[in-house]
C-alpha positions as MATLAB code, in Angstrom:
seq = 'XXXXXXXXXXXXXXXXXXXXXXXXXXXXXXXXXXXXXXXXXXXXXXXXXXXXXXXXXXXXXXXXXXXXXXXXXXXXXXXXXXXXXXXXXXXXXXXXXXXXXXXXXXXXXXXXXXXXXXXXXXXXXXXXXXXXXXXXXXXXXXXXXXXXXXXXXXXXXXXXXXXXXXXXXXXXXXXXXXXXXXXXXXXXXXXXXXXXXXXXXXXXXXXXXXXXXXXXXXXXXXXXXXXXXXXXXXXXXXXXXXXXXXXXXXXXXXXXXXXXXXXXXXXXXXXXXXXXXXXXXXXXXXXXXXXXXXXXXXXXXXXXXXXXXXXXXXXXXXXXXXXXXXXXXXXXXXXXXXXXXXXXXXXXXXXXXXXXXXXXXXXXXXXXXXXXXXXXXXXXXXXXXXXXXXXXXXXXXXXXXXXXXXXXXXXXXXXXXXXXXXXXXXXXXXXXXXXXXXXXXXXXXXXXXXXXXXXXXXX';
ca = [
      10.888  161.936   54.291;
      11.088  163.273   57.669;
       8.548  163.833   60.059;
       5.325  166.177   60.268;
       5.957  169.230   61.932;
       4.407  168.766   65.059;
       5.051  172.061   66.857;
       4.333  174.595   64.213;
       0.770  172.341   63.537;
      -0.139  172.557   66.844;
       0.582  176.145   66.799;
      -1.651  176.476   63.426;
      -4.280  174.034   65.206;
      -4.294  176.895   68.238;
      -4.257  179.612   66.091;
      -7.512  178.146   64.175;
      -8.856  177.296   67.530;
      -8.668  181.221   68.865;
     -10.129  182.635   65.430;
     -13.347  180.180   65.961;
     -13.524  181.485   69.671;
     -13.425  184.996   68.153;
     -16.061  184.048   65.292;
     -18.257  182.777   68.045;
     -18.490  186.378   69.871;
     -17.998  188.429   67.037;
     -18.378  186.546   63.837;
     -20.613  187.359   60.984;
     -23.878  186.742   63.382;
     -27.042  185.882   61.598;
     -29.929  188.383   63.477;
     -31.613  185.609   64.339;
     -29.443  182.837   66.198;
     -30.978  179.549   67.861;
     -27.537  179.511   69.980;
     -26.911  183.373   71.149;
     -28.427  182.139   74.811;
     -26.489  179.014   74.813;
     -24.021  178.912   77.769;
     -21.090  179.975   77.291;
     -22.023  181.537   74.140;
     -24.052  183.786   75.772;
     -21.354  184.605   77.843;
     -18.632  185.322   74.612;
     -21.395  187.206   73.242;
     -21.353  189.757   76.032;
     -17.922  190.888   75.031;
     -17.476  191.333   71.612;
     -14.205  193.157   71.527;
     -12.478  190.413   73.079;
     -13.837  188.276   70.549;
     -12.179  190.932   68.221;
      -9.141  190.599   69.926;
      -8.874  186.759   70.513;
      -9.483  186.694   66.952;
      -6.389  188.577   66.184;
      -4.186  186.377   68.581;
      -5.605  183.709   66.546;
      -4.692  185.268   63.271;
      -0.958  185.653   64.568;
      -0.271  182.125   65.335;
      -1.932  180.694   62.138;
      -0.053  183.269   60.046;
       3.350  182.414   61.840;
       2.712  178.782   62.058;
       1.991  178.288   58.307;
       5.638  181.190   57.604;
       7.825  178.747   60.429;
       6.137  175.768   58.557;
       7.907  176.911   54.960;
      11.716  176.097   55.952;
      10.429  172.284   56.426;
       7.954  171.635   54.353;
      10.533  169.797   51.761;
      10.792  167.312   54.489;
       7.515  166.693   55.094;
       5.253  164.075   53.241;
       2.031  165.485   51.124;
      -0.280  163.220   53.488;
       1.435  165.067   56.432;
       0.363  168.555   54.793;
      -2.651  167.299   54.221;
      -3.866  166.433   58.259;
      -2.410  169.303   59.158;
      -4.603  171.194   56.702;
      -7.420  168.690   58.171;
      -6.198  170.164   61.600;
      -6.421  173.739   60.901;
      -9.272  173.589   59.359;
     -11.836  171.964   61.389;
     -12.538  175.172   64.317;
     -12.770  177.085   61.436;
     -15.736  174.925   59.730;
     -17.035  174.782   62.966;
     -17.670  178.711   63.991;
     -19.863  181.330   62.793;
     -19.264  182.859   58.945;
     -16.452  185.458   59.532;
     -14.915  188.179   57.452;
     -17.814  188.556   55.009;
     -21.661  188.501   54.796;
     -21.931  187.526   51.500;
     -23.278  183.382   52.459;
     -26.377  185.379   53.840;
     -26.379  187.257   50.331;
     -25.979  183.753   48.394;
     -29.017  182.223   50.619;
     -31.087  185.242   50.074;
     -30.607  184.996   46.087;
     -31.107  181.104   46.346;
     -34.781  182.228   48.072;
     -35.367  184.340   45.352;
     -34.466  181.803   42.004;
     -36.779  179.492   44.522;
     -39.680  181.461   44.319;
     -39.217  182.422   40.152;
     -38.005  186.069   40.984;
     -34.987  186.800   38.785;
     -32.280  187.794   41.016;
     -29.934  189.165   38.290;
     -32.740  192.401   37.956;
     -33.844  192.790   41.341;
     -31.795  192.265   45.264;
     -32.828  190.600   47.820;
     -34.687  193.383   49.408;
     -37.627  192.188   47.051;
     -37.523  188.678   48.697;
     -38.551  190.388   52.287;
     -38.488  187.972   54.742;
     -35.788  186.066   57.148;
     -33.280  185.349   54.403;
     -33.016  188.508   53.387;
     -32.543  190.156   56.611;
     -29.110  189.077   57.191;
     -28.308  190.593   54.116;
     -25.895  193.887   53.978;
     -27.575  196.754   53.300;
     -25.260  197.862   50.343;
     -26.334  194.512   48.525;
     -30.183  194.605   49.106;
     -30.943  196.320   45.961;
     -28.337  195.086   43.667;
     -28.572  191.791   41.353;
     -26.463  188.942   41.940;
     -23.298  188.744   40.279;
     -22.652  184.816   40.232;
     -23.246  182.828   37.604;
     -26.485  180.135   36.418;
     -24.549  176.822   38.038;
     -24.131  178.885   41.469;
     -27.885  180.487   41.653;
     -29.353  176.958   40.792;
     -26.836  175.568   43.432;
     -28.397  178.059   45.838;
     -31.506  177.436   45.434;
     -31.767  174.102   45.763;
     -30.033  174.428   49.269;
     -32.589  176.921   50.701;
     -35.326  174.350   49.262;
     -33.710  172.019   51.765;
     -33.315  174.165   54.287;
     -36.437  176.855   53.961;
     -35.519  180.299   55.721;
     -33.753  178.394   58.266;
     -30.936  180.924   58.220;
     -28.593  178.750   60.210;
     -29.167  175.536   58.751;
     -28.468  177.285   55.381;
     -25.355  178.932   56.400;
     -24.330  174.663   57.257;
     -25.229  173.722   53.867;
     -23.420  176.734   51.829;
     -20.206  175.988   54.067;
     -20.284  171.936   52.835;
     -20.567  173.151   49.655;
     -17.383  175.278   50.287;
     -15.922  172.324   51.893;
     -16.474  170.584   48.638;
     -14.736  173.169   46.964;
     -12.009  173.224   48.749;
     -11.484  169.430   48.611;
     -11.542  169.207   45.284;
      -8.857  172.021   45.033;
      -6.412  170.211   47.212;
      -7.495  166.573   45.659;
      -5.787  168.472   42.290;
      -3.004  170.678   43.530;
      -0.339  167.692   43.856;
      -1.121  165.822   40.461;
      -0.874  169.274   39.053;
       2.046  170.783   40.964;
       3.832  167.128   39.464;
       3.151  167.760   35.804;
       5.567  170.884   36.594;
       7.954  169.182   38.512;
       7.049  170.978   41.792;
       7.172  169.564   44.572;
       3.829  168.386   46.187;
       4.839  169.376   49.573;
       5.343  173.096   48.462;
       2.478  173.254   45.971;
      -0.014  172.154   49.163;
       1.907  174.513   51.423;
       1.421  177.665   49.365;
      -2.014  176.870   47.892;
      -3.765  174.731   50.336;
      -2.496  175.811   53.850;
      -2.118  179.747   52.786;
      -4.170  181.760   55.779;
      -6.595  182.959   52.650;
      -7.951  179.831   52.038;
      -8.711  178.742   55.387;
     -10.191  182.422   56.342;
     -11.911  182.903   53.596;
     -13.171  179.678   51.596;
     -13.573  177.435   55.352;
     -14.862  180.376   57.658;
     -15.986  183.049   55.333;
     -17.898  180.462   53.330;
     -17.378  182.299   50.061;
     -18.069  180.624   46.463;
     -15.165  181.598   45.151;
     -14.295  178.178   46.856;
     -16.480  175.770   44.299;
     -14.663  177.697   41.464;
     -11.651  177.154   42.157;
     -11.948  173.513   42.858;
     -13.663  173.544   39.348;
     -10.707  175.292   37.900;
      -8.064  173.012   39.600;
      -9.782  169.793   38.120;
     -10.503  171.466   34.918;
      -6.309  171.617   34.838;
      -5.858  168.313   35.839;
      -7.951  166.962   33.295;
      -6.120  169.135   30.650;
      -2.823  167.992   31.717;
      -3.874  164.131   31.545;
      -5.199  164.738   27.840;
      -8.768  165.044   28.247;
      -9.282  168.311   26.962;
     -13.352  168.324   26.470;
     -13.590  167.296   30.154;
     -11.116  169.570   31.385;
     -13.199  172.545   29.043;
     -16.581  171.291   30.393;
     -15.276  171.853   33.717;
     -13.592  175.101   33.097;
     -17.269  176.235   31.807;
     -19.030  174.771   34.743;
     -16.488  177.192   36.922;
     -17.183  180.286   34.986;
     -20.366  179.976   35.454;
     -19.794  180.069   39.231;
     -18.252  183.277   38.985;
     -17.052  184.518   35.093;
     -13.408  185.126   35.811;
     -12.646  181.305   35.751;
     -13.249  181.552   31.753;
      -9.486  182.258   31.392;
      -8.403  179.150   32.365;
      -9.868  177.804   28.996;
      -6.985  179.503   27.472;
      -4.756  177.341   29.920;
      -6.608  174.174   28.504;
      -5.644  174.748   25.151;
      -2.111  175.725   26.016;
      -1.714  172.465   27.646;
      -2.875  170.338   25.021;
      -1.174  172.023   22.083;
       0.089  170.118   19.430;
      -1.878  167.371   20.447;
      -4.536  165.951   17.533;
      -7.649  167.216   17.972;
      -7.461  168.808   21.057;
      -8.359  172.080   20.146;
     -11.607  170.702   18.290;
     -12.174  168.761   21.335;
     -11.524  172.006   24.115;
     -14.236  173.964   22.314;
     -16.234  171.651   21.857;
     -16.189  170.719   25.362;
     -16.507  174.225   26.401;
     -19.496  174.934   23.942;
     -21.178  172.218   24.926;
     -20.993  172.544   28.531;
     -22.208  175.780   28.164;
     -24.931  174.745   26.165;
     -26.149  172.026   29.034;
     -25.388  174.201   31.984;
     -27.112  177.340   31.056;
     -30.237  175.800   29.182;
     -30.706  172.989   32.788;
     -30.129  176.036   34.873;
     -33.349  177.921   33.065;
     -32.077  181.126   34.666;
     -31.016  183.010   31.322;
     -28.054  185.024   30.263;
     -29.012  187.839   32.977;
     -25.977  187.136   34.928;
     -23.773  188.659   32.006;
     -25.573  192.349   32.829;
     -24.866  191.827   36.159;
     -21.140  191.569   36.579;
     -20.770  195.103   37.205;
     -22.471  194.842   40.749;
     -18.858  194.101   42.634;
     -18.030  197.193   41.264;
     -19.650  199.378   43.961;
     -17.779  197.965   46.915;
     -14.806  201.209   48.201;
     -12.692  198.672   50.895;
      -9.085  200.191   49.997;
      -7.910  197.403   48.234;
      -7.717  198.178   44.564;
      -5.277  200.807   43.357;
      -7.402  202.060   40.228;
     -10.103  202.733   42.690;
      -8.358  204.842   45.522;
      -6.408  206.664   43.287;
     -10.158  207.572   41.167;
     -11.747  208.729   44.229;
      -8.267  210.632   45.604;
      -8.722  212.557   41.968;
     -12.525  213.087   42.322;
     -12.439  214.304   45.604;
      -9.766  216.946   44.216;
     -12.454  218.463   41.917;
     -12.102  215.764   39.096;
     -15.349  213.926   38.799;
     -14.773  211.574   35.548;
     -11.394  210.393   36.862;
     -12.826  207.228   38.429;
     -14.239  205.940   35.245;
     -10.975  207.154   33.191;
      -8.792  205.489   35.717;
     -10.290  201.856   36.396;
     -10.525  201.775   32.763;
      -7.069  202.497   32.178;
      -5.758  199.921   34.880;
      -8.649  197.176   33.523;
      -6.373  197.927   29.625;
      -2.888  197.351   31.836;
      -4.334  194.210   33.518;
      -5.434  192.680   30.351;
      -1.855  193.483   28.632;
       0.206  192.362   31.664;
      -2.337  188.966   31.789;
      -1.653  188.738   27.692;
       2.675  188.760   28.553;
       1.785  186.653   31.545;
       0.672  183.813   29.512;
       3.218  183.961   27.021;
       5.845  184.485   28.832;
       5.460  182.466   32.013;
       7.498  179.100   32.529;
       4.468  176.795   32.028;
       0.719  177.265   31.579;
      -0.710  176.935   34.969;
       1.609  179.310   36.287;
       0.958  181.627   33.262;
      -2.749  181.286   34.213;
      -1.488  182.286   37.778;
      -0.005  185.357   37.137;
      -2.863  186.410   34.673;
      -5.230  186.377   37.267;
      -3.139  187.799   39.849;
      -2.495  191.028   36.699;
      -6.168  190.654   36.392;
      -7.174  190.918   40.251;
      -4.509  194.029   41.279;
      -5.599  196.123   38.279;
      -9.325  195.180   38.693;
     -11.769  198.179   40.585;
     -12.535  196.290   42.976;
     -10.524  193.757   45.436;
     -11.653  191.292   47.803;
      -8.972  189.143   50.082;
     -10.476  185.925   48.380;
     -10.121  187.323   44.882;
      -6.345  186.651   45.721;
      -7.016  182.861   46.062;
      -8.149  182.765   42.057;
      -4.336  183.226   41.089;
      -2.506  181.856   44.475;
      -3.525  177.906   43.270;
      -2.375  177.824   39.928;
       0.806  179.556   41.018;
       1.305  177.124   43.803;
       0.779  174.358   40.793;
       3.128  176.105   38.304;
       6.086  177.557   40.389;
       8.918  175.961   41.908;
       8.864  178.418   44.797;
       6.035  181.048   45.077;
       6.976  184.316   45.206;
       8.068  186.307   48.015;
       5.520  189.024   47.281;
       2.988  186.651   47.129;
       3.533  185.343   50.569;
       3.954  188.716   52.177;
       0.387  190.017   50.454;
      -1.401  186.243   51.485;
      -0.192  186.765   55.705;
      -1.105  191.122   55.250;
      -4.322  190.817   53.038;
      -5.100  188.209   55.989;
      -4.719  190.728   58.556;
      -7.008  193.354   56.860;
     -10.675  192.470   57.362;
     -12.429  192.167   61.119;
     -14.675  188.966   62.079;
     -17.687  190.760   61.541;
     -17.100  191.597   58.130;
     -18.981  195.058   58.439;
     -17.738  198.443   58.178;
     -14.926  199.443   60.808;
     -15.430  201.392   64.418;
     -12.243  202.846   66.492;
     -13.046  200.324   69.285;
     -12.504  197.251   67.314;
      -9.311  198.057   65.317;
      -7.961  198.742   68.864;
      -8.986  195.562   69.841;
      -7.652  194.067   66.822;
      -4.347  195.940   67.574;
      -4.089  194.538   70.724;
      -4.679  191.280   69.580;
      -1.848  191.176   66.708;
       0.816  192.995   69.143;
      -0.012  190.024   71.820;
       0.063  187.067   69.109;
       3.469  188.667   67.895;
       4.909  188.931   71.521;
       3.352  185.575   71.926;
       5.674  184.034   69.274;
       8.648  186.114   70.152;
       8.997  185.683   73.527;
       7.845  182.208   74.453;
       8.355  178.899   72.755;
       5.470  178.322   70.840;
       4.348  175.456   72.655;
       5.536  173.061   75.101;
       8.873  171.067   74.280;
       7.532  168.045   74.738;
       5.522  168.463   71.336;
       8.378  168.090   69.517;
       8.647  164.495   70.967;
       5.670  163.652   69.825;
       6.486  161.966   67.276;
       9.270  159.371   67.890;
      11.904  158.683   65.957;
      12.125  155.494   64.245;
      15.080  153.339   66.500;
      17.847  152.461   64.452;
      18.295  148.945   63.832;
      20.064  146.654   66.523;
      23.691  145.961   66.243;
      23.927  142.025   65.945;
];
């Protein structure tokens, strides 16, 4: 094996450090913030469209880092990948929540379970109080959409923490952390299974842009489920089915999509005796325990629909409903998304049938499943993007392209858009890219950093 990539991880490192800068001055700020008079906060504060900007810059290098990083990563070891990821990731687990709201949403419904109101009937708006202020106004009236393991999760956080907004925000993001962890802990034992090499499985699933923008500083769940999901595979593949079920179970009921991978389980221990008795039992039972110790119901079910009111411009089925509705065609929405929800299903059905292994079957069922769905997020894309990095020899092109421009899309705030900021945010991707063009990206003596080892004396 050769050496880590110095240069291009220092150029990551930079990039991560720039985005936290930007998250610091216009990050998703809690209204009430123990550090906005701290110095040198204070002062970031002041300009937010530079924060805006710098955040772009940031977004640049990180992108181009992690695409310069792909033409070495076969010479790299997996523990190398790893501290890089280590690298890029601490400034981001260090600034503000960015590119979403939604931890302030989790927090708020944690408050709620807390206090024995059922948050899969009511939003946050009936909580009142500190924890729900930080909430988006689009969510304050809707029920959560997570599942029984997640609500229970959250609520025994904010009994930690109280209405400490902050100090909650901490504790969601370790849990991310977790979640994330676990994910990479899994991704080479997997990615081995397939015969893919560790060093690209970690540099397409665990290093993608998404994953550090939106599980590390956007502090969303989706984080815990896939971890889940990634052990529930690894358990599968070493032929403990009811353990890799139970786990499976445990993720769905962090957020429902993960269910699919049961399908996965039983793929990968076909033919073996028993294990099909053994997956559903494993599942059932799992079920059984979770939902019955979470004493929150089956209320979450009803509530799956609540995504569903979110317009960003991401899903297909959705633009092209509201482009015919706003032509004078007011059912075409609801004929639409339920055409492209039959087309996902049928192209996630060939997916795992016809795909090279299981894992990566489950990948591109997900991936069918997310681009048809009526509603996209930029971390929905991270459900598919690890068991594709597990399954494939080399990820797809597409896939790469859509991780470094779906990174690109959303600003630091995570609110609705205004003309100054995308400016900013122009400015800050066309300086990034000259950045990288016309300079080196870093000193020369980086790449020195890291001596070679001297060849043996001549006797």
């Amino acid at each position: 094996m050769g050496r880590p990539d110095i240069v291009n991880r220092t150029l990551g490192f930079a990039g991560s450090v720039a985005i936290a800068l930007g998250g610091v001055a216009a990050g998703a700020l809690p209204r009430r913030d123990p550090f906005e008079d701290w110095p040198l906060i204070r002062e970031l504060r002041a300009f937010p469209l530079a924060g805006v900007a710098i955040t772009y810059f940031g977004l640049v290098l990180l992108c181009g880092a992690w695409l310069r990083m792909r033409s070495t990563v076969d010479g790299q070891r997996p523990a190398d990948l790893i501290k890089t990821l280590l690298w890029w990731a601490a400034p981001l687990a260090a600034t503000a929540p960015m590119f979403s709201r939604d931890v302030y949403s989790y927090l708020a419904q944690g408050a709620m379970v807390r206090q024995g109101l059922d948050a899969y009937r009511w939003g946050p708006s009936t909580l009142g109080g500190p924890l729900a202020l930080d909430v988006p106004p689009i969510w304050q009236d809707t029920p959560a959409p997570y599942g029984p393991v997640f609500l229970r999760c959250a609520s025994m956080i904010v009994a930690v923490t109280g209405e400490h907004t902050v100090v909650g925000v901490w504790a969601m993001r370790l849990v991310a952390l977790a979640g994330v962890a676990l994910a990479v802990a899994c991704l080479p034992g997997l990615a081995a299974r397939f015969g893919v090499p560790p060093q690209r499985a970690l540099w397409f699933g665990a290093l993608n842009p998404l994953l550090l923008l939106h599980l590390v500083a956007g502090v969303h769940n989706d984080a815990l489920m896939v971890g889940l999901v990634a052990a529930g595979l690894l358990a599968a593949v070493r032929d403990r089915p009811l353990l890799g079920a139970a786990l499976i179970v445990a993720a769905a009921l962090v957020k429902a999509p993960a269910i699919l991978a049961l399908v996965t389980v039983v793929a990968l221990t076909r033919g073996r005796r028993g294990a099909l008795i053994r997956t559903a039992a494993g599942a059932g039972l799992a079920f059984i325990v979770l939902q019955a110790a979470s004493g929150l119901g089956l209320g979450w079910i009803a509530a799956l629909h609540t995504p569903t009111t979110v317009r960003n411009g991401l899903s297909l089925s959705t633009d092209v409903g509201m482009l015919l509705a706003s032509a004078g065609h007011p059912s075409a929405m609801a004929v639409i998304r339920l055409v492209a929800a039959a087309a996902g299903c049928a192209l996630a059905g060939w997916a795992l049938l016809r795909a090279p292994n299981p894992v990566a079957g489950l990948g591109l069922a997900l991936a069918a499943i997310v681009l048809c769905g009526p509603v996209v997020h930029p971390w929905y894309l991270l459900w598919p993007i690890v068991p594709l990095a597990a399954g494939l020899h080399h990820p797809p092109p597409a896939a790469i392209r859509l991780s470094v421009g779906i990174a690109m899309f959303l600003l630091p705030f995570g609110a609705p858009t205004y003309p100054q900021a995308v400016v900013a945010a122009m400015f800050g991707t066309v300086g990034g890219i000259l950045y990288l063009r016309l300079r080196p990206p870093l000193p020369t003596l980086l790449s020195t950093a890291a001596p070679a080892t001297p060849a043996p004396a001549t006797p």
